[in-house]
């Protein structure tokens, strides 16, 4: 599914990634843990094509992304990759349903089909009754569920999550964690999750620890 070979990344004088090798199988849930500054978020952003490595190769579904232009990378990301962040990033001027549909509209998918798929996702996530609310009218747990639905609207090959429960209380965090596993069971979805939450980290099929820009063996 995903293969990273010898990823290196430097910001000015700081070497953040020091030769990271990683493989993720289809349908796998992988957690990435480590101290602050270990390179977790940098790795996630590079794996998710939000940033580029200085050297090394990144493959998804057997396709190397190293030589993609920025435009090609943006199109590939929209079609094949989903993201869930700690701070939801829902646009306040749109309804929750419109926020979910946005990635599909950007991909110029059929409006009616997108709306139907979004409503099906919201039913599955138990939040369809909140679809016409603006983000400010939703609880933190509801906002994060809508963010998960938005990540799934284009049927991505893989979803990357960066501290997805870091802003939630323990009850909503537990529900969100279980949701990832329910989605894997129902949709065969692949997840790579950066987290400081020990419960979520140990629930994963595999836990990867980063130390000083490397994956601890």
mmCIF file of N, CA and C in Angstrom, residues 43-169:
data_model
loop_
_atom_site.group_PDB
_atom_site.id
_atom_site.type_symbol
_atom_site.label_atom_id
_atom_site.label_comp_id
_atom_site.label_asym_id
_atom_site.label_seq_id
_atom_site.Cartn_x
_atom_site.Cartn_y
_atom_site.Cartn_z
ATOM 1 N N UNK A 43 7.055 13.512 9.389
ATOM 2 C CA UNK A 43 6.907 12.261 8.642
ATOM 3 C C UNK A 43 5.496 12.127 8.092
ATOM 4 N N UNK A 44 4.494 12.415 8.916
ATOM 5 C CA UNK A 44 3.108 12.287 8.472
ATOM 6 C C UNK A 44 2.815 13.218 7.298
ATOM 7 N N UNK A 45 3.314 14.436 7.371
ATOM 8 C CA UNK A 45 3.069 15.402 6.292
ATOM 9 C C UNK A 45 3.747 14.979 4.995
ATOM 10 N N UNK A 46 4.902 14.362 5.104
ATOM 11 C CA UNK A 46 5.584 13.884 3.895
ATOM 12 C C UNK A 46 4.880 12.654 3.331
ATOM 13 N N UNK A 47 4.493 11.726 4.203
ATOM 14 C CA UNK A 47 3.754 10.547 3.738
ATOM 15 C C UNK A 47 2.439 10.955 3.085
ATOM 16 N N UNK A 48 1.815 12.011 3.618
ATOM 17 C CA UNK A 48 0.544 12.477 3.080
ATOM 18 C C UNK A 48 0.680 13.482 1.957
ATOM 19 N N UNK A 49 1.901 13.723 1.499
ATOM 20 C CA UNK A 49 2.228 14.610 0.363
ATOM 21 C C UNK A 49 1.923 16.074 0.634
ATOM 22 N N UNK A 50 1.755 16.460 1.903
ATOM 23 C CA UNK A 50 1.601 17.873 2.234
ATOM 24 C C UNK A 50 2.950 18.584 2.225
ATOM 25 N N UNK A 51 4.018 17.819 2.329
ATOM 26 C CA UNK A 51 5.387 18.335 2.278
ATOM 27 C C UNK A 51 6.211 17.328 1.486
ATOM 28 N N UNK A 52 7.392 17.720 1.090
ATOM 29 C CA UNK A 52 8.264 16.834 0.314
ATOM 30 C C UNK A 52 9.535 16.545 1.090
ATOM 31 N N UNK A 53 10.015 15.341 0.968
ATOM 32 C CA UNK A 53 11.316 14.994 1.541
ATOM 33 C C UNK A 53 12.424 15.628 0.706
ATOM 34 N N UNK A 54 13.574 15.870 1.335
ATOM 35 C CA UNK A 54 14.735 16.358 0.588
ATOM 36 C C UNK A 54 15.310 15.258 -0.291
ATOM 37 N N UNK A 55 15.206 14.026 0.184
ATOM 38 C CA UNK A 55 15.665 12.876 -0.598
ATOM 39 C C UNK A 55 14.934 11.635 -0.101
ATOM 40 N N UNK A 56 15.060 10.570 -0.861
ATOM 41 C CA UNK A 56 14.325 9.357 -0.569
ATOM 42 C C UNK A 56 13.138 9.220 -1.498
ATOM 43 N N UNK A 57 12.441 8.108 -1.397
ATOM 44 C CA UNK A 57 11.330 7.849 -2.308
ATOM 45 C C UNK A 57 10.074 7.487 -1.525
ATOM 46 N N UNK A 58 8.939 7.892 -2.066
ATOM 47 C CA UNK A 58 7.636 7.592 -1.479
ATOM 48 C C UNK A 58 6.771 6.937 -2.545
ATOM 49 N N UNK A 59 6.211 5.761 -2.223
ATOM 50 C CA UNK A 59 5.355 5.041 -3.148
ATOM 51 C C UNK A 59 3.987 4.790 -2.512
ATOM 52 N N UNK A 60 2.946 4.944 -3.299
ATOM 53 C CA UNK A 60 1.602 4.578 -2.872
ATOM 54 C C UNK A 60 0.988 3.720 -3.969
ATOM 55 N N UNK A 61 0.523 2.543 -3.571
ATOM 56 C CA UNK A 61 -0.041 1.582 -4.524
ATOM 57 C C UNK A 61 0.953 1.265 -5.646
ATOM 58 N N UNK A 62 2.245 1.212 -5.295
ATOM 59 C CA UNK A 62 3.277 0.873 -6.261
ATOM 60 C C UNK A 62 3.699 2.005 -7.166
ATOM 61 N N UNK A 63 3.142 3.197 -6.957
ATOM 62 C CA UNK A 63 3.451 4.343 -7.810
ATOM 63 C C UNK A 63 4.368 5.309 -7.070
ATOM 64 N N UNK A 64 5.533 5.597 -7.661
ATOM 65 C CA UNK A 64 6.460 6.540 -7.055
ATOM 66 C C UNK A 64 5.949 7.963 -7.247
ATOM 67 N N UNK A 65 6.010 8.751 -6.149
ATOM 68 C CA UNK A 65 5.516 10.129 -6.190
ATOM 69 C C UNK A 65 6.664 11.141 -6.239
ATOM 70 N N UNK A 66 7.882 10.668 -6.301
ATOM 71 C CA UNK A 66 9.046 11.537 -6.141
ATOM 72 C C UNK A 66 9.124 12.632 -7.196
ATOM 73 N N UNK A 67 8.723 12.330 -8.428
ATOM 74 C CA UNK A 67 8.889 13.287 -9.515
ATOM 75 C C UNK A 67 7.599 14.000 -9.900
ATOM 76 N N UNK A 68 6.576 13.900 -9.049
ATOM 77 C CA UNK A 68 5.327 14.595 -9.338
ATOM 78 C C UNK A 68 5.525 16.109 -9.214
ATOM 79 N N UNK A 69 4.891 16.859 -10.114
ATOM 80 C CA UNK A 69 4.845 18.315 -9.960
ATOM 81 C C UNK A 69 3.903 18.661 -8.820
ATOM 82 N N UNK A 70 3.915 19.910 -8.386
ATOM 83 C CA UNK A 70 3.017 20.331 -7.313
ATOM 84 C C UNK A 70 1.555 20.117 -7.718
ATOM 85 N N UNK A 71 1.236 20.407 -8.972
ATOM 86 C CA UNK A 71 -0.136 20.230 -9.454
ATOM 87 C C UNK A 71 -0.527 18.759 -9.469
ATOM 88 N N UNK A 72 0.370 17.919 -9.942
ATOM 89 C CA UNK A 72 0.103 16.480 -9.954
ATOM 90 C C UNK A 72 -0.058 15.947 -8.529
ATOM 91 N N UNK A 73 0.774 16.451 -7.614
ATOM 92 C CA UNK A 73 0.715 15.997 -6.232
ATOM 93 C C UNK A 73 -0.606 16.400 -5.591
ATOM 94 N N UNK A 74 -1.056 17.633 -5.861
ATOM 95 C CA UNK A 74 -2.318 18.101 -5.288
ATOM 96 C C UNK A 74 -3.493 17.266 -5.805
ATOM 97 N N UNK A 75 -3.468 16.958 -7.088
ATOM 98 C CA UNK A 75 -4.542 16.142 -7.660
ATOM 99 C C UNK A 75 -4.518 14.729 -7.085
ATOM 100 N N UNK A 76 -3.334 14.152 -6.966
ATOM 101 C CA UNK A 76 -3.194 12.807 -6.410
ATOM 102 C C UNK A 76 -3.679 12.780 -4.961
ATOM 103 N N UNK A 77 -3.298 13.797 -4.200
ATOM 104 C CA UNK A 77 -3.684 13.882 -2.787
ATOM 105 C C UNK A 77 -5.204 13.963 -2.651
ATOM 106 N N UNK A 78 -5.834 14.769 -3.477
ATOM 107 C CA UNK A 78 -7.286 14.924 -3.423
ATOM 108 C C UNK A 78 -8.009 13.620 -3.738
ATOM 109 N N UNK A 79 -7.455 12.846 -4.650
ATOM 110 C CA UNK A 79 -8.122 11.630 -5.114
ATOM 111 C C UNK A 79 -7.847 10.409 -4.245
ATOM 112 N N UNK A 80 -6.675 10.357 -3.597
ATOM 113 C CA UNK A 80 -6.244 9.104 -2.973
ATOM 114 C C UNK A 80 -5.940 9.171 -1.483
ATOM 115 N N UNK A 81 -5.905 10.376 -0.895
ATOM 116 C CA UNK A 81 -5.447 10.527 0.480
ATOM 117 C C UNK A 81 -6.458 11.346 1.271
ATOM 118 N N UNK A 82 -6.745 10.906 2.499
ATOM 119 C CA UNK A 82 -7.607 11.654 3.403
ATOM 120 C C UNK A 82 -6.828 12.100 4.626
ATOM 121 N N UNK A 83 -7.299 13.183 5.256
ATOM 122 C CA UNK A 83 -6.612 13.735 6.420
ATOM 123 C C UNK A 83 -7.605 14.052 7.537
ATOM 124 N N UNK A 84 -7.178 13.764 8.765
ATOM 125 C CA UNK A 84 -7.912 14.189 9.958
ATOM 126 C C UNK A 84 -6.897 14.848 10.886
ATOM 127 N N UNK A 85 -7.172 16.097 11.265
ATOM 128 C CA UNK A 85 -6.236 16.839 12.096
ATOM 129 C C UNK A 85 -6.827 17.074 13.486
ATOM 130 N N UNK A 86 -5.992 17.538 14.392
ATOM 131 C CA UNK A 86 -6.427 17.771 15.771
ATOM 132 C C UNK A 86 -7.491 18.858 15.834
ATOM 133 N N UNK A 87 -7.345 19.885 15.008
ATOM 134 C CA UNK A 87 -8.231 21.045 15.094
ATOM 135 C C UNK A 87 -9.234 21.083 13.942
ATOM 136 N N UNK A 88 -9.762 19.949 13.565
ATOM 137 C CA UNK A 88 -10.904 19.794 12.668
ATOM 138 C C UNK A 88 -10.750 20.502 11.313
ATOM 139 N N UNK A 89 -10.437 21.826 11.332
ATOM 140 C CA UNK A 89 -10.285 22.623 10.115
ATOM 141 C C UNK A 89 -11.555 22.663 9.277
ATOM 142 N N UNK A 90 -12.710 22.638 9.924
ATOM 143 C CA UNK A 90 -13.966 22.830 9.201
ATOM 144 C C UNK A 90 -14.135 24.321 8.900
ATOM 145 N N UNK A 91 -14.614 24.634 7.705
ATOM 146 C CA UNK A 91 -14.782 26.029 7.310
ATOM 147 C C UNK A 91 -16.053 26.591 7.945
ATOM 148 N N UNK A 92 -15.944 27.679 8.714
ATOM 149 C CA UNK A 92 -17.068 28.152 9.526
ATOM 150 C C UNK A 92 -18.260 28.658 8.728
ATOM 151 N N UNK A 93 -18.036 29.115 7.493
ATOM 152 C CA UNK A 93 -19.124 29.691 6.710
ATOM 153 C C UNK A 93 -19.984 28.643 6.010
ATOM 154 N N UNK A 94 -19.540 27.387 6.017
ATOM 155 C CA UNK A 94 -20.277 26.303 5.368
ATOM 156 C C UNK A 94 -20.967 25.438 6.408
ATOM 157 N N UNK A 95 -22.043 24.770 6.003
ATOM 158 C CA UNK A 95 -22.676 23.799 6.895
ATOM 159 C C UNK A 95 -21.762 22.590 7.040
ATOM 160 N N UNK A 96 -22.086 21.757 8.026
ATOM 161 C CA UNK A 96 -21.296 20.546 8.234
ATOM 162 C C UNK A 96 -21.325 19.662 6.993
ATOM 163 N N UNK A 97 -22.509 19.513 6.380
ATOM 164 C CA UNK A 97 -22.621 18.700 5.164
ATOM 165 C C UNK A 97 -21.787 19.275 4.035
ATOM 166 N N UNK A 98 -21.816 20.579 3.849
ATOM 167 C CA UNK A 98 -21.027 21.216 2.790
ATOM 168 C C UNK A 98 -19.546 21.008 3.028
ATOM 169 N N UNK A 99 -19.103 21.069 4.294
ATOM 170 C CA UNK A 99 -17.698 20.811 4.611
ATOM 171 C C UNK A 99 -17.287 19.409 4.187
ATOM 172 N N UNK A 100 -18.162 18.437 4.428
ATOM 173 C CA UNK A 100 -17.860 17.060 4.049
ATOM 174 C C UNK A 100 -17.745 16.930 2.532
ATOM 175 N N UNK A 101 -18.599 17.628 1.805
ATOM 176 C CA UNK A 101 -18.647 17.504 0.341
ATOM 177 C C UNK A 101 -17.509 18.228 -0.375
ATOM 178 N N UNK A 102 -16.873 19.186 0.279
ATOM 179 C CA UNK A 102 -15.909 20.063 -0.399
ATOM 180 C C UNK A 102 -14.819 19.328 -1.186
ATOM 181 N N UNK A 103 -14.144 18.314 -0.604
ATOM 182 C CA UNK A 103 -13.098 17.645 -1.394
ATOM 183 C C UNK A 103 -13.626 17.016 -2.685
ATOM 184 N N UNK A 104 -14.850 16.512 -2.656
ATOM 185 C CA UNK A 104 -15.434 15.913 -3.857
ATOM 186 C C UNK A 104 -15.797 16.989 -4.870
ATOM 187 N N UNK A 105 -16.275 18.122 -4.386
ATOM 188 C CA UNK A 105 -16.570 19.222 -5.311
ATOM 189 C C UNK A 105 -15.292 19.738 -5.955
ATOM 190 N N UNK A 106 -14.227 19.815 -5.182
ATOM 191 C CA UNK A 106 -12.934 20.235 -5.742
ATOM 192 C C UNK A 106 -12.487 19.273 -6.843
ATOM 193 N N UNK A 107 -12.784 17.975 -6.633
ATOM 194 C CA UNK A 107 -12.450 16.960 -7.644
ATOM 195 C C UNK A 107 -13.461 16.932 -8.782
ATOM 196 N N UNK A 108 -14.427 17.861 -8.749
ATOM 197 C CA UNK A 108 -15.440 18.013 -9.813
ATOM 198 C C UNK A 108 -16.295 16.760 -9.981
ATOM 199 N N UNK A 109 -16.603 16.127 -8.859
ATOM 200 C CA UNK A 109 -17.486 14.971 -8.897
ATOM 201 C C UNK A 109 -18.940 15.431 -8.934
ATOM 202 N N UNK A 110 -19.811 14.557 -9.394
ATOM 203 C CA UNK A 110 -21.219 14.877 -9.569
ATOM 204 C C UNK A 110 -21.831 15.362 -8.249
ATOM 205 N N UNK A 111 -22.559 16.478 -8.311
ATOM 206 C CA UNK A 111 -23.098 17.104 -7.102
ATOM 207 C C UNK A 111 -24.069 16.169 -6.378
ATOM 208 N N UNK A 112 -25.009 15.609 -7.124
ATOM 209 C CA UNK A 112 -26.032 14.761 -6.507
ATOM 210 C C UNK A 112 -25.418 13.500 -5.913
ATOM 211 N N UNK A 113 -24.488 12.883 -6.627
ATOM 212 C CA UNK A 113 -23.841 11.672 -6.131
ATOM 213 C C UNK A 113 -22.999 11.971 -4.892
ATOM 214 N N UNK A 114 -22.334 13.120 -4.914
ATOM 215 C CA UNK A 114 -21.533 13.518 -3.750
ATOM 216 C C UNK A 114 -22.420 13.721 -2.534
ATOM 217 N N UNK A 115 -23.538 14.402 -2.729
ATOM 218 C CA UNK A 115 -24.457 14.655 -1.628
ATOM 219 C C UNK A 115 -24.996 13.342 -1.055
ATOM 220 N N UNK A 116 -25.341 12.408 -1.940
ATOM 221 C CA UNK A 116 -25.851 11.111 -1.513
ATOM 222 C C UNK A 116 -24.799 10.339 -0.724
ATOM 223 N N UNK A 117 -23.563 10.350 -1.225
ATOM 224 C CA UNK A 117 -22.491 9.636 -0.536
ATOM 225 C C UNK A 117 -22.201 10.263 0.823
ATOM 226 N N UNK A 118 -22.212 11.598 0.875
ATOM 227 C CA UNK A 118 -21.959 12.291 2.134
ATOM 228 C C UNK A 118 -23.027 11.946 3.171
ATOM 229 N N UNK A 119 -24.279 11.920 2.747
ATOM 230 C CA UNK A 119 -25.362 11.591 3.671
ATOM 231 C C UNK A 119 -25.236 10.152 4.169
ATOM 232 N N UNK A 120 -24.800 9.258 3.294
ATOM 233 C CA UNK A 120 -24.582 7.866 3.714
ATOM 234 C C UNK A 120 -23.474 7.783 4.759
ATOM 235 N N UNK A 121 -22.403 8.536 4.548
ATOM 236 C CA UNK A 121 -21.309 8.562 5.520
ATOM 237 C C UNK A 121 -21.786 9.116 6.862
ATOM 238 N N UNK A 122 -22.568 10.178 6.810
ATOM 239 C CA UNK A 122 -23.042 10.790 8.046
ATOM 240 C C UNK A 122 -23.981 9.858 8.799
ATOM 241 N N UNK A 123 -24.780 9.099 8.050
ATOM 242 C CA UNK A 123 -25.620 8.085 8.699
ATOM 243 C C UNK A 123 -24.758 7.047 9.412
ATOM 244 N N UNK A 124 -23.710 6.597 8.724
ATOM 245 C CA UNK A 124 -22.817 5.584 9.283
ATOM 246 C C UNK A 124 -22.112 6.106 10.536
ATOM 247 N N UNK A 125 -21.816 7.401 10.551
ATOM 248 C CA UNK A 125 -21.101 7.995 11.682
ATOM 249 C C UNK A 125 -22.047 8.517 12.764
ATOM 250 N N UNK A 126 -23.356 8.410 12.515
ATOM 251 C CA UNK A 126 -24.332 8.795 13.530
ATOM 252 C C UNK A 126 -24.513 10.289 13.722
ATOM 253 N N UNK A 127 -24.274 11.083 12.676
ATOM 254 C CA UNK A 127 -24.358 12.544 12.813
ATOM 255 C C UNK A 127 -25.198 13.187 11.714
ATOM 256 N N UNK A 128 -26.009 12.405 11.006
ATOM 257 C CA UNK A 128 -26.785 12.961 9.897
ATOM 258 C C UNK A 128 -27.780 14.020 10.365
ATOM 259 N N UNK A 129 -28.227 13.932 11.616
ATOM 260 C CA UNK A 129 -29.197 14.906 12.127
ATOM 261 C C UNK A 129 -28.562 16.274 12.374
ATOM 262 N N UNK A 130 -27.243 16.370 12.278
ATOM 263 C CA UNK A 130 -26.528 17.632 12.517
ATOM 264 C C UNK A 130 -25.981 18.243 11.224
ATOM 265 N N UNK A 131 -26.382 17.706 10.096
ATOM 266 C CA UNK A 131 -25.769 18.050 8.806
ATOM 267 C C UNK A 131 -25.940 19.514 8.413
ATOM 268 N N UNK A 132 -27.023 20.155 8.842
ATOM 269 C CA UNK A 132 -27.282 21.535 8.432
ATOM 270 C C UNK A 132 -26.750 22.561 9.416
ATOM 271 N N UNK A 133 -26.070 22.102 10.452
ATOM 272 C CA UNK A 133 -25.490 23.019 11.438
ATOM 273 C C UNK A 133 -24.148 23.554 10.941
ATOM 274 N N UNK A 134 -23.820 24.746 11.355
ATOM 275 C CA UNK A 134 -22.493 25.305 11.119
ATOM 276 C C UNK A 134 -21.537 24.728 12.167
ATOM 277 N N UNK A 135 -20.230 24.684 11.864
ATOM 278 C CA UNK A 135 -19.273 24.098 12.810
ATOM 279 C C UNK A 135 -19.362 24.658 14.226
ATOM 280 N N UNK A 136 -19.625 25.962 14.360
ATOM 281 C CA UNK A 136 -19.684 26.576 15.694
ATOM 282 C C UNK A 136 -20.846 26.047 16.522
ATOM 283 N N UNK A 137 -21.818 25.425 15.863
ATOM 284 C CA UNK A 137 -22.982 24.878 16.559
ATOM 285 C C UNK A 137 -22.794 23.415 16.950
ATOM 286 N N UNK A 138 -21.635 22.857 16.656
ATOM 287 C CA UNK A 138 -21.369 21.446 16.915
ATOM 288 C C UNK A 138 -20.409 21.282 18.086
ATOM 289 N N UNK A 139 -20.533 20.158 18.781
ATOM 290 C CA UNK A 139 -19.575 19.840 19.840
ATOM 291 C C UNK A 139 -18.247 19.429 19.211
ATOM 292 N N UNK A 140 -17.203 19.367 20.038
ATOM 293 C CA UNK A 140 -15.897 18.952 19.532
ATOM 294 C C UNK A 140 -15.930 17.560 18.930
ATOM 295 N N UNK A 141 -16.633 16.636 19.608
ATOM 296 C CA UNK A 141 -16.739 15.278 19.084
ATOM 297 C C UNK A 141 -17.474 15.221 17.763
ATOM 298 N N UNK A 142 -18.542 16.019 17.636
ATOM 299 C CA UNK A 142 -19.287 16.066 16.372
ATOM 300 C C UNK A 142 -18.436 16.656 15.254
ATOM 301 N N UNK A 143 -17.720 17.723 15.554
ATOM 302 C CA UNK A 143 -16.852 18.330 14.545
ATOM 303 C C UNK A 143 -15.823 17.322 14.036
ATOM 304 N N UNK A 144 -15.254 16.541 14.950
ATOM 305 C CA UNK A 144 -14.227 15.592 14.530
ATOM 306 C C UNK A 144 -14.835 14.472 13.690
ATOM 307 N N UNK A 145 -16.059 14.064 13.970
ATOM 308 C CA UNK A 145 -16.729 13.054 13.141
ATOM 309 C C UNK A 145 -16.999 13.601 11.732
ATOM 310 N N UNK A 146 -17.386 14.858 11.658
ATOM 311 C CA UNK A 146 -17.567 15.459 10.332
ATOM 312 C C UNK A 146 -16.224 15.548 9.594
ATOM 313 N N UNK A 147 -15.158 15.812 10.344
ATOM 314 C CA UNK A 147 -13.827 15.843 9.723
ATOM 315 C C UNK A 147 -13.444 14.465 9.195
ATOM 316 N N UNK A 148 -13.821 13.408 9.912
ATOM 317 C CA UNK A 148 -13.571 12.041 9.435
ATOM 318 C C UNK A 148 -14.370 11.778 8.173
ATOM 319 N N UNK A 149 -15.650 12.188 8.153
ATOM 320 C CA UNK A 149 -16.475 12.012 6.953
ATOM 321 C C UNK A 149 -15.867 12.745 5.767
ATOM 322 N N UNK A 150 -15.375 13.961 5.990
ATOM 323 C CA UNK A 150 -14.719 14.726 4.916
ATOM 324 C C UNK A 150 -13.486 13.984 4.401
ATOM 325 N N UNK A 151 -12.746 13.374 5.309
ATOM 326 C CA UNK A 151 -11.556 12.626 4.897
ATOM 327 C C UNK A 151 -11.906 11.423 4.031
ATOM 328 N N UNK A 152 -13.113 10.891 4.206
ATOM 329 C CA UNK A 152 -13.511 9.660 3.514
ATOM 330 C C UNK A 152 -14.308 9.900 2.237
ATOM 331 N N UNK A 153 -14.718 11.147 1.963
ATOM 332 C CA UNK A 153 -15.679 11.407 0.895
ATOM 333 C C UNK A 153 -15.172 10.994 -0.483
ATOM 334 N N UNK A 154 -13.867 11.049 -0.707
ATOM 335 C CA UNK A 154 -13.317 10.667 -2.010
ATOM 336 C C UNK A 154 -12.800 9.231 -2.028
ATOM 337 N N UNK A 155 -13.219 8.425 -1.061
ATOM 338 C CA UNK A 155 -12.800 7.014 -0.963
ATOM 339 C C UNK A 155 -11.281 6.882 -1.069
ATOM 340 N N UNK A 156 -10.539 7.536 -0.151
ATOM 341 C CA UNK A 156 -9.074 7.524 -0.250
ATOM 342 C C UNK A 156 -8.498 6.140 0.004
ATOM 343 N N UNK A 157 -7.318 5.917 -0.552
ATOM 344 C CA UNK A 157 -6.610 4.663 -0.301
ATOM 345 C C UNK A 157 -6.129 4.600 1.144
ATOM 346 N N UNK A 158 -5.811 5.769 1.701
ATOM 347 C CA UNK A 158 -5.227 5.817 3.045
ATOM 348 C C UNK A 158 -5.629 7.117 3.718
ATOM 349 N N UNK A 159 -5.831 7.078 5.035
ATOM 350 C CA UNK A 159 -6.157 8.266 5.821
ATOM 351 C C UNK A 159 -5.037 8.506 6.834
ATOM 352 N N UNK A 160 -4.536 9.737 6.855
ATOM 353 C CA UNK A 160 -3.533 10.145 7.835
ATOM 354 C C UNK A 160 -4.212 11.009 8.892
ATOM 355 N N UNK A 161 -3.918 10.735 10.159
ATOM 356 C CA UNK A 161 -4.522 11.483 11.256
ATOM 357 C C UNK A 161 -3.418 11.986 12.175
ATOM 358 N N UNK A 162 -3.425 13.290 12.460
ATOM 359 C CA UNK A 162 -2.405 13.915 13.298
ATOM 360 C C UNK A 162 -3.043 14.350 14.609
ATOM 361 N N UNK A 163 -2.792 13.605 15.681
ATOM 362 C CA UNK A 163 -3.372 13.859 17.001
ATOM 363 C C UNK A 163 -4.895 14.048 16.907
ATOM 364 N N UNK A 164 -5.620 13.118 16.303
ATOM 365 C CA UNK A 164 -7.045 13.337 16.036
ATOM 366 C C UNK A 164 -7.907 13.467 17.281
ATOM 367 N N UNK A 165 -7.469 12.891 18.390
ATOM 368 C CA UNK A 165 -8.260 12.984 19.621
ATOM 369 C C UNK A 165 -7.614 13.907 20.647
ATOM 370 N N UNK A 166 -6.586 14.633 20.239
ATOM 371 C CA UNK A 166 -5.838 15.468 21.181
ATOM 372 C C UNK A 166 -6.639 16.620 21.755
ATOM 373 N N UNK A 167 -7.740 16.995 21.080
ATOM 374 C CA UNK A 167 -8.543 18.129 21.526
ATOM 375 C C UNK A 167 -9.888 17.685 22.092
ATOM 376 N N UNK A 168 -10.042 16.372 22.352
ATOM 377 C CA UNK A 168 -11.320 15.829 22.794
ATOM 378 C C UNK A 168 -11.246 15.352 24.247
ATOM 379 N N UNK A 169 -12.402 15.355 24.914
ATOM 380 C CA UNK A 169 -12.454 14.766 26.246
ATOM 381 C C UNK A 169 -12.358 13.247 26.125
#
